[in-house]
mmCIF file of C-alpha atoms and ligand atoms in Angstrom:
data_model
loop_
_atom_site.group_PDB
_atom_site.id
_atom_site.type_symbol
_atom_site.label_atom_id
_atom_site.label_comp_id
_atom_site.label_asym_id
_atom_site.label_seq_id
_atom_site.Cartn_x
_atom_site.Cartn_y
_atom_site.Cartn_z
ATOM 1 C CA MET R 287 24.247 -20.857 8.429
ATOM 2 C CA ILE R 288 22.310 -20.507 6.106
ATOM 3 C CA PRO R 289 20.325 -23.949 5.776
ATOM 4 C CA ALA R 290 17.997 -23.258 2.847
ATOM 5 C CA LEU R 291 20.551 -21.772 0.558
ATOM 6 C CA GLY R 292 21.824 -25.223 0.466
ATOM 7 C CA PRO R 293 22.874 -26.459 -2.916
ATOM 8 C CA HIS R 294 21.663 -23.434 -4.717
ATOM 9 C CA ALA R 295 24.238 -21.071 -3.270
ATOM 10 C CA PRO R 296 26.079 -20.560 -7.015
ATOM 11 C CA ASP R 297 22.857 -19.798 -8.318
ATOM 12 C CA LEU R 298 21.768 -17.296 -5.743
ATOM 13 C CA ARG R 299 25.372 -15.649 -5.716
ATOM 14 C CA GLN R 300 25.254 -15.116 -9.340
ATOM 15 C CA ALA R 301 21.650 -13.603 -9.430
ATOM 16 C CA ALA R 302 22.507 -11.471 -6.547
ATOM 17 C CA ARG R 303 25.511 -10.253 -8.691
ATOM 18 C CA ARG R 304 23.365 -9.355 -12.136
ATOM 19 C CA GLU R 305 21.600 -6.371 -10.584
ATOM 20 C CA PRO R 306 21.126 -4.446 -7.450
ATOM 21 C CA LEU R 307 18.814 -6.155 -4.498
ATOM 22 C CA GLY R 308 15.736 -4.686 -2.716
ATOM 23 C CA LEU R 309 16.272 -5.911 1.261
ATOM 24 C CA TYR R 310 12.914 -5.757 3.049
ATOM 25 C CA LEU R 311 13.635 -6.104 6.932
ATOM 26 C CA HIS R 312 10.352 -7.432 8.843
ATOM 27 C CA VAL R 313 9.756 -5.746 12.458
ATOM 28 C CA PRO R 314 7.292 -8.250 13.831
ATOM 29 C CA PHE R 315 6.149 -5.959 17.121
ATOM 30 C CA CYS R 316 3.031 -3.784 17.121
ATOM 31 C CA ARG R 317 1.509 -1.918 20.638
ATOM 32 C CA ASP R 318 -1.939 -3.678 20.265
ATOM 33 C CA ARG R 319 -3.250 -5.310 17.504
ATOM 34 C CA CYS R 320 -5.776 -4.019 14.967
ATOM 35 C CA SER R 321 -8.696 -5.589 14.569
ATOM 36 C CA TYR R 322 -8.506 -6.386 11.195
ATOM 37 C CA CYS R 323 -4.851 -7.638 11.214
ATOM 38 C CA SER R 324 -3.535 -11.342 10.139
ATOM 39 C CA PHE R 325 0.508 -10.270 10.003
ATOM 40 C CA VAL R 326 2.893 -11.813 11.409
ATOM 41 C CA THR R 327 3.431 -9.362 14.586
ATOM 42 C CA THR R 328 3.348 -9.668 18.693
ATOM 43 C CA ARG R 329 2.779 -7.430 21.221
ATOM 44 C CA ASP R 330 5.254 -9.412 23.701
ATOM 45 C CA GLU R 331 8.252 -6.662 23.384
ATOM 46 C CA SER R 332 10.480 -9.400 25.333
ATOM 47 C CA LEU R 333 11.252 -10.923 22.862
ATOM 48 C CA LYS R 334 13.229 -7.664 20.958
ATOM 49 C CA ALA R 335 16.438 -8.431 21.972
ATOM 50 C CA ALA R 336 15.931 -12.297 20.079
ATOM 51 C CA VAL R 337 14.220 -10.901 17.482
ATOM 52 C CA LEU R 338 17.341 -8.380 16.759
ATOM 53 C CA ALA R 339 19.832 -10.680 17.157
ATOM 54 C CA ARG R 340 18.795 -12.954 14.832
ATOM 55 C CA LEU R 341 18.223 -10.077 12.266
ATOM 56 C CA HIS R 342 21.421 -8.776 12.763
ATOM 57 C CA SER R 343 22.892 -12.147 12.395
ATOM 58 C CA GLN R 344 21.093 -12.867 9.748
ATOM 59 C CA LEU R 345 22.179 -9.750 7.719
ATOM 60 C CA GLN R 346 25.903 -10.899 8.306
ATOM 61 C CA ASP R 347 24.933 -14.402 7.025
ATOM 62 C CA TRP R 348 23.332 -13.562 3.783
ATOM 63 C CA GLY R 349 25.797 -10.407 3.174
ATOM 64 C CA ARG R 350 28.455 -13.016 3.327
ATOM 65 C CA ALA R 351 26.569 -16.155 1.462
ATOM 66 C CA LEU R 352 25.935 -13.652 -1.461
ATOM 67 C CA GLY R 353 29.434 -11.741 -1.281
ATOM 68 C CA ARG R 354 28.359 -8.424 -0.100
ATOM 69 C CA PRO R 355 25.930 -7.421 -3.381
ATOM 70 C CA ALA R 356 24.656 -4.261 -3.913
ATOM 71 C CA VAL R 357 21.156 -2.903 -2.457
ATOM 72 C CA ASP R 358 19.636 0.201 -4.422
ATOM 73 C CA THR R 359 16.391 -0.268 -2.414
ATOM 74 C CA LEU R 360 15.878 -0.780 1.620
ATOM 75 C CA TYR R 361 12.273 -1.052 3.010
ATOM 76 C CA LEU R 362 11.785 -1.809 7.265
ATOM 77 C CA GLY R 363 8.319 -3.259 7.468
ATOM 78 C CA GLY R 364 6.171 -4.569 9.730
ATOM 79 C CA GLY R 365 4.460 -4.928 12.525
ATOM 80 C CA THR R 366 5.637 -1.634 13.350
ATOM 81 C CA PRO R 367 9.323 -0.516 12.710
ATOM 82 C CA SER R 368 8.493 2.965 14.650
ATOM 83 C CA LEU R 369 8.758 0.529 18.085
ATOM 84 C CA LEU R 370 12.631 0.075 17.885
ATOM 85 C CA SER R 371 14.483 3.059 19.938
ATOM 86 C CA ALA R 372 16.503 5.072 17.579
ATOM 87 C CA SER R 373 20.009 3.516 18.822
ATOM 88 C CA GLU R 374 18.193 0.333 17.784
ATOM 89 C CA LEU R 375 17.290 1.671 14.461
ATOM 90 C CA ALA R 376 20.955 3.022 14.091
ATOM 91 C CA ALA R 377 21.955 -0.214 14.654
ATOM 92 C CA LEU R 378 20.218 -2.429 12.392
ATOM 93 C CA THR R 379 20.945 0.125 9.557
ATOM 94 C CA ARG R 380 24.605 0.238 10.247
ATOM 95 C CA ALA R 381 24.531 -3.911 9.941
ATOM 96 C CA ALA R 382 22.628 -3.457 6.706
ATOM 97 C CA SER R 383 25.083 -1.203 5.208
ATOM 98 C CA GLU R 384 28.638 -3.465 6.667
ATOM 99 C CA ALA R 385 26.745 -6.512 5.043
ATOM 100 C CA PHE R 386 25.407 -5.364 1.492
ATOM 101 C CA ASP R 387 26.783 -2.870 -0.198
ATOM 102 C CA LEU R 388 24.533 0.382 -0.192
ATOM 103 C CA SER R 389 26.763 2.927 -2.098
ATOM 104 C CA ALA R 390 24.214 2.997 -4.738
ATOM 105 C CA LEU R 391 21.212 2.935 -2.710
ATOM 106 C CA GLU R 392 18.364 5.172 -4.117
ATOM 107 C CA GLU R 393 15.575 4.923 -1.840
ATOM 108 C CA ALA R 394 15.336 4.046 2.143
ATOM 109 C CA THR R 395 11.609 3.760 3.297
ATOM 110 C CA LEU R 396 10.205 2.762 6.701
ATOM 111 C CA GLU R 397 6.729 2.212 7.866
ATOM 112 C CA ALA R 398 5.787 3.617 10.815
ATOM 113 C CA ASN R 399 2.812 3.721 13.163
ATOM 114 C CA PRO R 400 1.475 7.565 13.515
ATOM 115 C CA GLY R 401 0.528 6.405 17.576
ATOM 116 C CA THR R 402 4.073 5.689 18.120
ATOM 117 C CA LEU R 403 6.511 8.828 16.635
ATOM 118 C CA ASP R 404 7.977 11.852 18.002
ATOM 119 C CA ARG R 405 9.963 14.067 16.383
ATOM 120 C CA PRO R 406 13.344 13.203 17.603
ATOM 121 C CA TRP R 407 12.918 9.687 16.455
ATOM 122 C CA LEU R 408 12.062 10.931 13.410
ATOM 123 C CA GLU R 409 15.259 13.513 13.209
ATOM 124 C CA GLN R 410 17.298 10.236 14.265
ATOM 125 C CA ALA R 411 15.910 8.024 11.807
ATOM 126 C CA LEU R 412 16.617 10.496 8.894
ATOM 127 C CA ALA R 413 20.094 10.961 10.318
ATOM 128 C CA ALA R 414 20.295 6.870 10.393
ATOM 129 C CA GLY R 415 19.806 6.999 6.773
ATOM 130 C CA TRP R 416 15.936 6.674 5.835
ATOM 131 C CA ASP R 417 14.540 9.050 3.542
ATOM 132 C CA ARG R 418 11.164 8.000 2.579
ATOM 133 C CA ILE R 419 8.667 7.181 5.729
ATOM 134 C CA SER R 420 5.094 5.188 4.835
ATOM 135 C CA LEU R 421 2.210 6.206 7.368
ATOM 136 C CA GLY R 422 -0.434 4.007 8.699
ATOM 137 C CA VAL R 423 -2.662 6.411 8.705
ATOM 138 C CA GLN R 424 -5.953 4.611 7.058
ATOM 139 C CA THR R 425 -8.748 7.075 7.943
ATOM 140 C CA LEU R 426 -8.744 10.264 9.797
ATOM 141 C CA ASP R 427 -12.179 9.263 11.257
ATOM 142 C CA ASP R 428 -12.083 8.366 14.928
ATOM 143 C CA THR R 429 -14.886 6.446 15.330
ATOM 144 C CA LEU R 430 -13.633 4.288 12.436
ATOM 145 C CA LEU R 431 -10.083 4.457 14.070
ATOM 146 C CA GLY R 432 -11.328 2.923 16.961
ATOM 147 C CA ARG R 433 -13.444 -0.074 14.758
ATOM 148 C CA LEU R 434 -9.836 -1.124 13.309
ATOM 149 C CA GLY R 435 -8.615 -1.197 16.531
ATOM 150 C CA ARG R 436 -5.768 1.647 15.845
ATOM 151 C CA ILE R 437 -3.644 3.248 18.419
ATOM 152 C CA HIS R 438 -3.856 6.524 16.739
ATOM 153 C CA ASP R 439 -6.735 8.948 16.326
ATOM 154 C CA GLY R 440 -6.970 11.469 13.195
ATOM 155 C CA LYS R 441 -5.132 14.385 15.196
ATOM 156 C CA THR R 442 -1.828 12.318 15.942
ATOM 157 C CA ALA R 443 -2.115 10.907 12.168
ATOM 158 C CA LEU R 444 -1.893 14.273 10.955
ATOM 159 C CA GLU R 445 0.827 15.596 13.926
ATOM 160 C CA ALA R 446 2.790 12.838 12.764
ATOM 161 C CA LEU R 447 2.831 14.159 9.281
ATOM 162 C CA ALA R 448 3.714 17.394 10.349
ATOM 163 C CA TRP R 449 6.390 16.129 12.403
ATOM 164 C CA ALA R 450 7.807 13.624 9.709
ATOM 165 C CA ARG R 451 7.832 17.062 7.132
ATOM 166 C CA ALA R 452 9.342 19.073 9.747
ATOM 167 C CA ALA R 453 11.870 16.443 10.741
ATOM 168 C CA GLY R 454 13.017 16.921 7.207
ATOM 169 C CA PHE R 455 11.549 13.954 5.101
ATOM 170 C CA GLN R 456 10.882 14.885 1.705
ATOM 171 C CA ARG R 457 9.327 11.480 1.058
ATOM 172 C CA VAL R 458 5.888 11.144 3.133
ATOM 173 C CA SER R 459 3.549 8.175 2.100
ATOM 174 C CA ALA R 460 -0.014 7.873 3.747
ATOM 175 C CA ASP R 461 -2.073 4.702 3.596
ATOM 176 C CA LEU R 462 -5.525 5.053 3.110
ATOM 177 C CA MET R 463 -8.182 2.183 3.751
ATOM 178 C CA VAL R 464 -11.262 1.562 1.666
ATOM 179 C CA GLY R 465 -14.144 -0.415 2.859
ATOM 180 C CA ILE R 466 -13.970 0.027 6.727
ATOM 181 C CA PRO R 467 -17.295 -0.598 7.659
ATOM 182 C CA GLY R 468 -19.397 2.628 8.297
ATOM 183 C CA GLN R 469 -17.049 4.783 6.278
ATOM 184 C CA ASP R 470 -18.803 7.148 3.584
ATOM 185 C CA LEU R 471 -17.444 8.376 0.340
ATOM 186 C CA GLY R 472 -17.273 12.219 1.277
ATOM 187 C CA ARG R 473 -14.998 11.744 4.312
ATOM 188 C CA ILE R 474 -12.592 9.743 2.440
ATOM 189 C CA LEU R 475 -12.333 12.346 -0.219
ATOM 190 C CA ALA R 476 -12.040 14.749 2.330
ATOM 191 C CA ASP R 477 -9.228 12.478 4.376
ATOM 192 C CA ALA R 478 -7.469 11.985 1.049
ATOM 193 C CA GLY R 479 -7.494 16.264 1.002
ATOM 194 C CA THR R 480 -6.144 16.557 3.777
ATOM 195 C CA LEU R 481 -3.446 14.268 3.874
ATOM 196 C CA VAL R 482 -1.904 15.430 0.607
ATOM 197 C CA ARG R 483 -2.160 19.150 2.024
ATOM 198 C CA ALA R 484 -0.532 17.903 4.756
ATOM 199 C CA GLY R 485 1.992 16.925 3.114
ATOM 200 C CA ALA R 486 1.796 13.177 1.990
ATOM 201 C CA ASN R 487 3.437 13.070 -1.639
ATOM 202 C CA HIS R 488 2.252 9.519 -2.062
ATOM 203 C CA MET R 489 -1.071 7.506 -1.354
ATOM 204 C CA SER R 490 -1.602 3.760 -1.150
ATOM 205 C CA ILE R 491 -5.164 2.838 -1.237
ATOM 206 C CA TYR R 492 -6.000 -0.561 0.329
ATOM 207 C CA LEU R 493 -9.314 -2.602 0.362
ATOM 208 C CA LEU R 494 -10.462 -3.626 3.663
ATOM 209 C CA ASP R 495 -9.365 -7.479 3.777
ATOM 210 C CA LEU R 496 -11.092 -10.078 6.158
ATOM 211 C CA ASP R 497 -10.356 -12.850 4.790
ATOM 212 C CA LYS R 498 -8.409 -14.301 7.456
ATOM 213 C CA ALA R 499 -9.522 -15.053 11.046
ATOM 214 C CA CYS R 500 -9.500 -11.281 12.787
ATOM 215 C CA ALA R 501 -11.723 -9.944 15.550
ATOM 216 C CA LEU R 502 -13.490 -7.547 12.963
ATOM 217 C CA ARG R 503 -14.401 -10.580 10.732
ATOM 218 C CA ALA R 504 -16.175 -12.364 13.702
ATOM 219 C CA GLN R 505 -18.225 -8.754 13.774
ATOM 220 C CA VAL R 506 -18.933 -8.774 10.475
ATOM 221 C CA ASP R 507 -20.248 -12.527 10.536
ATOM 222 C CA THR R 508 -22.019 -12.176 13.767
ATOM 223 C CA GLY R 509 -24.175 -9.148 11.839
ATOM 224 C CA LYS R 510 -22.478 -6.494 14.041
ATOM 225 C CA LEU R 511 -20.942 -4.495 11.183
ATOM 226 C CA ARG R 512 -21.349 -4.884 7.827
ATOM 227 C CA LEU R 513 -19.092 -4.503 5.653
ATOM 228 C CA PRO R 514 -19.611 -2.016 2.231
ATOM 229 C CA SER R 515 -20.635 -4.297 -1.001
ATOM 230 C CA GLU R 516 -18.156 -4.714 -3.944
ATOM 231 C CA ASP R 517 -20.079 -1.988 -6.019
ATOM 232 C CA GLU R 518 -19.796 0.393 -2.829
ATOM 233 C CA ALA R 519 -16.094 -0.366 -3.056
ATOM 234 C CA ALA R 520 -15.696 -0.025 -6.682
ATOM 235 C CA ASP R 521 -17.424 3.169 -6.467
ATOM 236 C CA VAL R 522 -14.774 4.900 -4.048
ATOM 237 C CA PHE R 523 -12.013 3.888 -6.242
ATOM 238 C CA GLU R 524 -13.016 5.401 -8.919
ATOM 239 C CA ALA R 525 -13.688 8.578 -6.840
ATOM 240 C CA LEU R 526 -10.647 8.192 -5.811
ATOM 241 C CA GLN R 527 -9.210 7.343 -9.300
ATOM 242 C CA GLU R 528 -10.595 11.134 -9.919
ATOM 243 C CA GLU R 529 -9.717 13.136 -6.983
ATOM 244 C CA LEU R 530 -6.181 12.186 -6.287
ATOM 245 C CA PRO R 531 -4.741 13.827 -9.867
ATOM 246 C CA ARG R 532 -6.645 16.576 -8.673
ATOM 247 C CA LEU R 533 -4.558 16.851 -5.401
ATOM 248 C CA GLY R 534 -1.402 16.395 -7.737
ATOM 249 C CA LEU R 535 -0.922 12.616 -7.202
ATOM 250 C CA GLN R 536 -0.925 10.477 -10.414
ATOM 251 C CA PRO R 537 -1.537 6.817 -10.321
ATOM 252 C CA TYR R 538 1.257 4.302 -11.075
ATOM 253 C CA GLU R 539 -0.035 1.329 -10.093
ATOM 254 C CA ILE R 540 -3.842 0.172 -9.008
ATOM 255 C CA SER R 541 -3.605 1.200 -5.738
ATOM 256 C CA ASN R 542 -0.850 3.552 -5.658
ATOM 257 C CA TYR R 543 -0.588 7.547 -6.435
ATOM 258 C CA ALA R 544 2.338 9.308 -6.458
ATOM 259 C CA ALA R 545 3.436 13.022 -7.096
ATOM 260 C CA PRO R 546 5.894 13.530 -9.524
ATOM 261 C CA GLY R 547 9.130 11.713 -8.730
ATOM 262 C CA GLN R 548 7.760 9.972 -5.694
ATOM 263 C CA GLN R 549 6.712 6.573 -6.841
ATOM 264 C CA SER R 550 7.995 3.580 -4.559
ATOM 265 C CA ARG R 551 10.725 2.019 -6.041
ATOM 266 C CA HIS R 552 11.408 -0.983 -3.881
ATOM 267 C CA ASN R 553 7.230 -1.261 -4.168
ATOM 268 C CA ASN R 554 7.740 -1.191 -7.711
ATOM 269 C CA ARG R 555 10.336 -3.841 -8.192
ATOM 270 C CA TYR R 556 8.083 -6.620 -6.893
ATOM 271 C CA TRP R 557 5.671 -5.461 -9.720
ATOM 272 C CA GLU R 558 8.648 -5.669 -12.494
ATOM 273 C CA ARG R 559 9.939 -9.095 -10.729
ATOM 274 C CA ARG R 560 13.013 -7.600 -9.811
ATOM 275 C CA PRO R 561 15.443 -9.595 -7.234
ATOM 276 C CA TYR R 562 14.521 -8.947 -3.239
ATOM 277 C CA LEU R 563 15.702 -10.095 -0.191
ATOM 278 C CA GLY R 564 13.684 -10.400 2.642
ATOM 279 C CA LEU R 565 14.679 -11.022 6.587
ATOM 280 C CA GLY R 566 12.742 -11.527 9.562
ATOM 281 C CA PRO R 567 9.461 -13.614 10.713
ATOM 282 C CA SER R 568 7.244 -14.226 7.386
ATOM 283 C CA ALA R 569 9.322 -12.187 4.938
ATOM 284 C CA ALA R 570 9.880 -13.370 1.437
ATOM 285 C CA SER R 571 12.272 -13.113 -0.806
ATOM 286 C CA GLN R 572 12.795 -13.952 -4.812
ATOM 287 C CA LEU R 573 16.083 -14.264 -6.720
ATOM 288 C CA GLY R 574 16.875 -15.612 -10.043
ATOM 289 C CA ARG R 575 14.872 -18.460 -10.642
ATOM 290 C CA TRP R 576 14.309 -19.074 -6.636
ATOM 291 C CA ARG R 577 11.854 -18.153 -4.065
ATOM 292 C CA TRP R 578 11.351 -18.712 -0.790
ATOM 293 C CA THR R 579 9.541 -17.510 2.570
ATOM 294 C CA GLU R 580 11.174 -17.330 6.587
ATOM 295 C CA SER R 581 8.753 -18.572 9.269
ATOM 296 C CA GLY R 582 5.943 -17.216 9.841
ATOM 297 C CA VAL R 583 5.932 -18.141 13.775
ATOM 298 C CA ILE R 584 8.225 -15.595 15.245
ATOM 299 C CA HIS R 585 9.443 -18.373 18.008
ATOM 300 C CA ALA R 586 10.546 -20.842 15.324
ATOM 301 C CA TRP R 587 11.747 -17.825 13.228
ATOM 302 C CA ILE R 588 14.406 -16.880 16.048
ATOM 303 C CA GLU R 589 15.377 -20.445 16.534
ATOM 304 C CA ASP R 590 16.082 -20.935 12.402
ATOM 305 C CA ARG R 591 13.294 -23.564 12.338
ATOM 306 C CA GLY R 592 10.477 -23.620 9.951
ATOM 307 C CA SER R 593 11.620 -21.532 7.122
ATOM 308 C CA ALA R 594 9.935 -22.734 3.649
ATOM 309 C CA GLU R 595 11.925 -24.731 0.994
ATOM 310 C CA VAL R 596 13.652 -22.788 -1.731
ATOM 311 C CA GLN R 597 11.286 -23.123 -4.309
ATOM 312 C CA GLU R 598 12.306 -23.109 -8.260
ATOM 313 C CA LEU R 599 9.694 -21.377 -10.307
ATOM 314 C CA ASP R 600 8.751 -23.483 -13.665
ATOM 315 C CA PRO R 601 9.058 -21.060 -16.697
ATOM 316 C CA ALA R 602 5.569 -20.757 -17.292
ATOM 317 C CA GLU R 603 4.926 -19.891 -13.891
ATOM 318 C CA ALA R 604 7.199 -17.002 -14.316
ATOM 319 C CA LEU R 605 6.547 -16.394 -17.463
ATOM 320 C CA ALA R 606 2.675 -15.415 -16.263
ATOM 321 C CA GLU R 607 4.008 -13.520 -13.477
ATOM 322 C CA ILE R 608 5.190 -11.140 -15.976
ATOM 323 C CA PRO R 609 1.857 -9.915 -16.789
ATOM 324 C CA LEU R 610 0.062 -10.671 -13.475
ATOM 325 C CA LEU R 611 1.883 -8.212 -11.819
ATOM 326 C CA GLY R 612 3.315 -5.781 -14.620
ATOM 327 C CA LEU R 613 -0.770 -5.255 -15.694
ATOM 328 C CA ARG R 614 -0.749 -3.563 -12.159
ATOM 329 C CA LEU R 615 1.657 -0.823 -13.032
ATOM 330 C CA HIS R 616 -0.086 1.952 -14.990
ATOM 331 C CA ARG R 617 2.243 1.426 -17.850
ATOM 332 C CA GLY R 618 1.495 -1.781 -18.337
ATOM 333 C CA VAL R 619 3.705 -4.428 -20.115
ATOM 334 C CA ASP R 620 6.170 -4.871 -22.822
ATOM 335 C CA TRP R 621 4.010 -7.433 -24.672
ATOM 336 C CA GLU R 622 6.285 -7.763 -27.398
ATOM 337 C CA ASP R 623 9.266 -8.164 -25.018
ATOM 338 C CA LEU R 624 7.048 -10.792 -23.154
ATOM 339 C CA ARG R 625 6.601 -12.847 -26.598
ATOM 340 C CA ALA R 626 10.294 -12.799 -27.321
ATOM 341 C CA ARG R 627 10.842 -14.203 -23.857
ATOM 342 C CA ALA R 628 8.549 -17.004 -24.755
ATOM 343 C CA ARG R 629 9.776 -17.895 -27.836
ATOM 344 C CA ALA R 630 13.083 -18.057 -26.301
ATOM 345 C CA GLN R 631 11.756 -20.727 -23.879
ATOM 346 C CA ASN R 632 9.191 -22.361 -26.262
ATOM 347 C CA LEU R 633 6.391 -20.972 -24.661
ATOM 348 C CA GLU R 634 4.738 -18.925 -27.171
ATOM 349 C CA PRO R 635 1.479 -21.258 -27.098
ATOM 350 C CA LEU R 636 0.931 -19.916 -23.741
ATOM 351 C CA VAL R 637 1.094 -16.045 -25.036
ATOM 352 C CA ASP R 638 -1.079 -17.052 -27.977
ATOM 353 C CA SER R 639 -3.855 -18.342 -25.554
ATOM 354 C CA TRP R 640 -3.347 -15.371 -22.893
ATOM 355 C CA GLU R 641 -3.915 -12.975 -26.247
ATOM 356 C CA ALA R 642 -7.078 -15.142 -27.325
ATOM 357 C CA GLN R 643 -8.452 -14.720 -23.569
ATOM 358 C CA LEU R 644 -7.822 -10.722 -23.457
ATOM 359 C CA ALA R 645 -9.246 -10.132 -26.930
ATOM 360 C CA PRO R 646 -12.839 -9.027 -25.187
ATOM 361 C CA PHE R 647 -11.345 -7.049 -22.496
ATOM 362 C CA LEU R 648 -9.678 -4.879 -25.489
ATOM 363 C CA GLU R 649 -12.584 -4.723 -27.238
ATOM 364 C CA HIS R 650 -14.406 -3.527 -24.279
ATOM 365 C CA GLY R 651 -11.855 -0.702 -23.306
ATOM 366 C CA LEU R 652 -10.338 -2.425 -20.059
ATOM 367 C CA LEU R 653 -7.341 -3.148 -22.035
ATOM 368 C CA LEU R 654 -5.346 -0.872 -24.564
ATOM 369 C CA ARG R 655 -2.435 -1.543 -26.590
ATOM 370 C CA GLU R 656 0.146 1.544 -27.219
ATOM 371 C CA GLY R 657 2.951 0.138 -29.441
ATOM 372 C CA PRO R 658 4.688 -2.821 -27.959
ATOM 373 C CA ARG R 659 2.940 -2.210 -24.185
ATOM 374 C CA LEU R 660 -0.189 -3.665 -22.871
ATOM 375 C CA ARG R 661 -2.239 -1.466 -19.987
ATOM 376 C CA PHE R 662 -5.229 -1.288 -18.413
ATOM 377 C CA THR R 663 -7.557 1.663 -19.006
ATOM 378 C CA ALA R 664 -8.688 4.010 -15.781
ATOM 379 C CA ARG R 665 -11.956 1.567 -15.956
ATOM 380 C CA GLY R 666 -9.815 -1.675 -16.392
ATOM 381 C CA MET R 667 -7.735 -0.578 -13.352
ATOM 382 C CA LEU R 668 -11.336 -1.314 -11.753
ATOM 383 C CA LEU R 669 -11.970 -4.456 -12.792
ATOM 384 C CA SER R 670 -8.506 -5.504 -12.948
ATOM 385 C CA ASN R 671 -8.998 -8.713 -10.694
ATOM 386 C CA GLY R 672 -11.181 -10.531 -13.142
ATOM 387 C CA VAL R 673 -8.610 -10.092 -16.316
ATOM 388 C CA LEU R 674 -5.764 -10.978 -14.220
ATOM 389 C CA GLN R 675 -7.187 -14.065 -13.513
ATOM 390 C CA ILE R 676 -5.971 -15.571 -16.644
ATOM 391 C CA PHE R 677 -2.622 -15.426 -15.570
ATOM 392 C CA VAL R 678 -3.349 -17.005 -12.372
HETATM 393 S S1 SF4 L 968 -0.369 -1.747 13.098
HETATM 394 FE FE1 SF4 L 968 -0.065 -2.845 11.472
HETATM 395 S S2 SF4 L 968 0.825 -4.613 11.849
HETATM 396 FE FE2 SF4 L 968 0.478 -3.860 13.288
HETATM 397 S S3 SF4 L 968 -1.859 -4.783 14.242
HETATM 398 FE FE3 SF4 L 968 -1.724 -2.924 13.280
HETATM 399 S S4 SF4 L 968 -2.585 -3.598 11.490
HETATM 400 FE FE4 SF4 L 968 -1.155 -5.165 11.803
#
């Protein structure tokens, strides 16, 4: 049963029929916890059978409840999905394709920790239908990897990338982290070049985020390590903004760069506010006007306890999310279309007030109007946080 669905079932079913969904599955296992990590994950692999059983039954329940809707992007995240055995991965993929209509699937991404891969596993993942892999590289500097508590070193990361390409993955993304204590700009740029030359055709740049409690936060708080200042981090983002296009990866979102045709279609759907269903502990879903999050407590999730209630989005809140998320994209948002939507809901004064607040950013060259579209300039992308606050 799906308690969260309740009285919203007809609405959700209709929303799921309107356009294909993205399906996200969360695999909450990691061999070790990285020092900066606050994701929902555990080292206790004895829970694997129970977690997989619940994921399988969730797939069946949701597929049935929504009328086996079409899914065009699939994403297996975590945690460390590459800790599933090849047969567990194949069974989960089969369960997804039985419960949902994957006949028009455009992309199937799996996240992988370079420290857990081997070539046979990659070949079997590809054979099971996964065509894109996202590697959590972060840096190729072994000292920094040790500081982050990662289980891999730089050599292993490059080996994993080479195996992925050799196994037949044409679409390989690498995560690169900015803001690690002790990291220098030259090394980040060199790592980016090495990864692209090794075959990465997509790169996601993350700023080390220590907002939540974690081991690295404690080391920073006690003065053992120093985080780079905001200005230093901004310098790195600016340098990458110049370097990655030289390497053939163009920006398409504030933190994401891709070779032609290699943008993440699944992630694009989040910024375009297109519907997605997330299954697994802490997974979030958005369908029509509705949104909910599964329990982030793994034991509770296994026992189907503690999921957030389905929340209906207020129309003004839903409208604000269009620029809040859409401006992250390099192509920005269709402002004329946004205004038309606002008009249809009697929300035009809201758009007027946003325009008044955005005017100084347009004057100072952080934003640009191009025909009906509004988008950030390259400099605006670096200072986007302040601008996006307007829509929060
Ligand atoms: S691999 Fe990812 S999810 Fe797992 S502990 Fe490290 S940062 Fe967290």
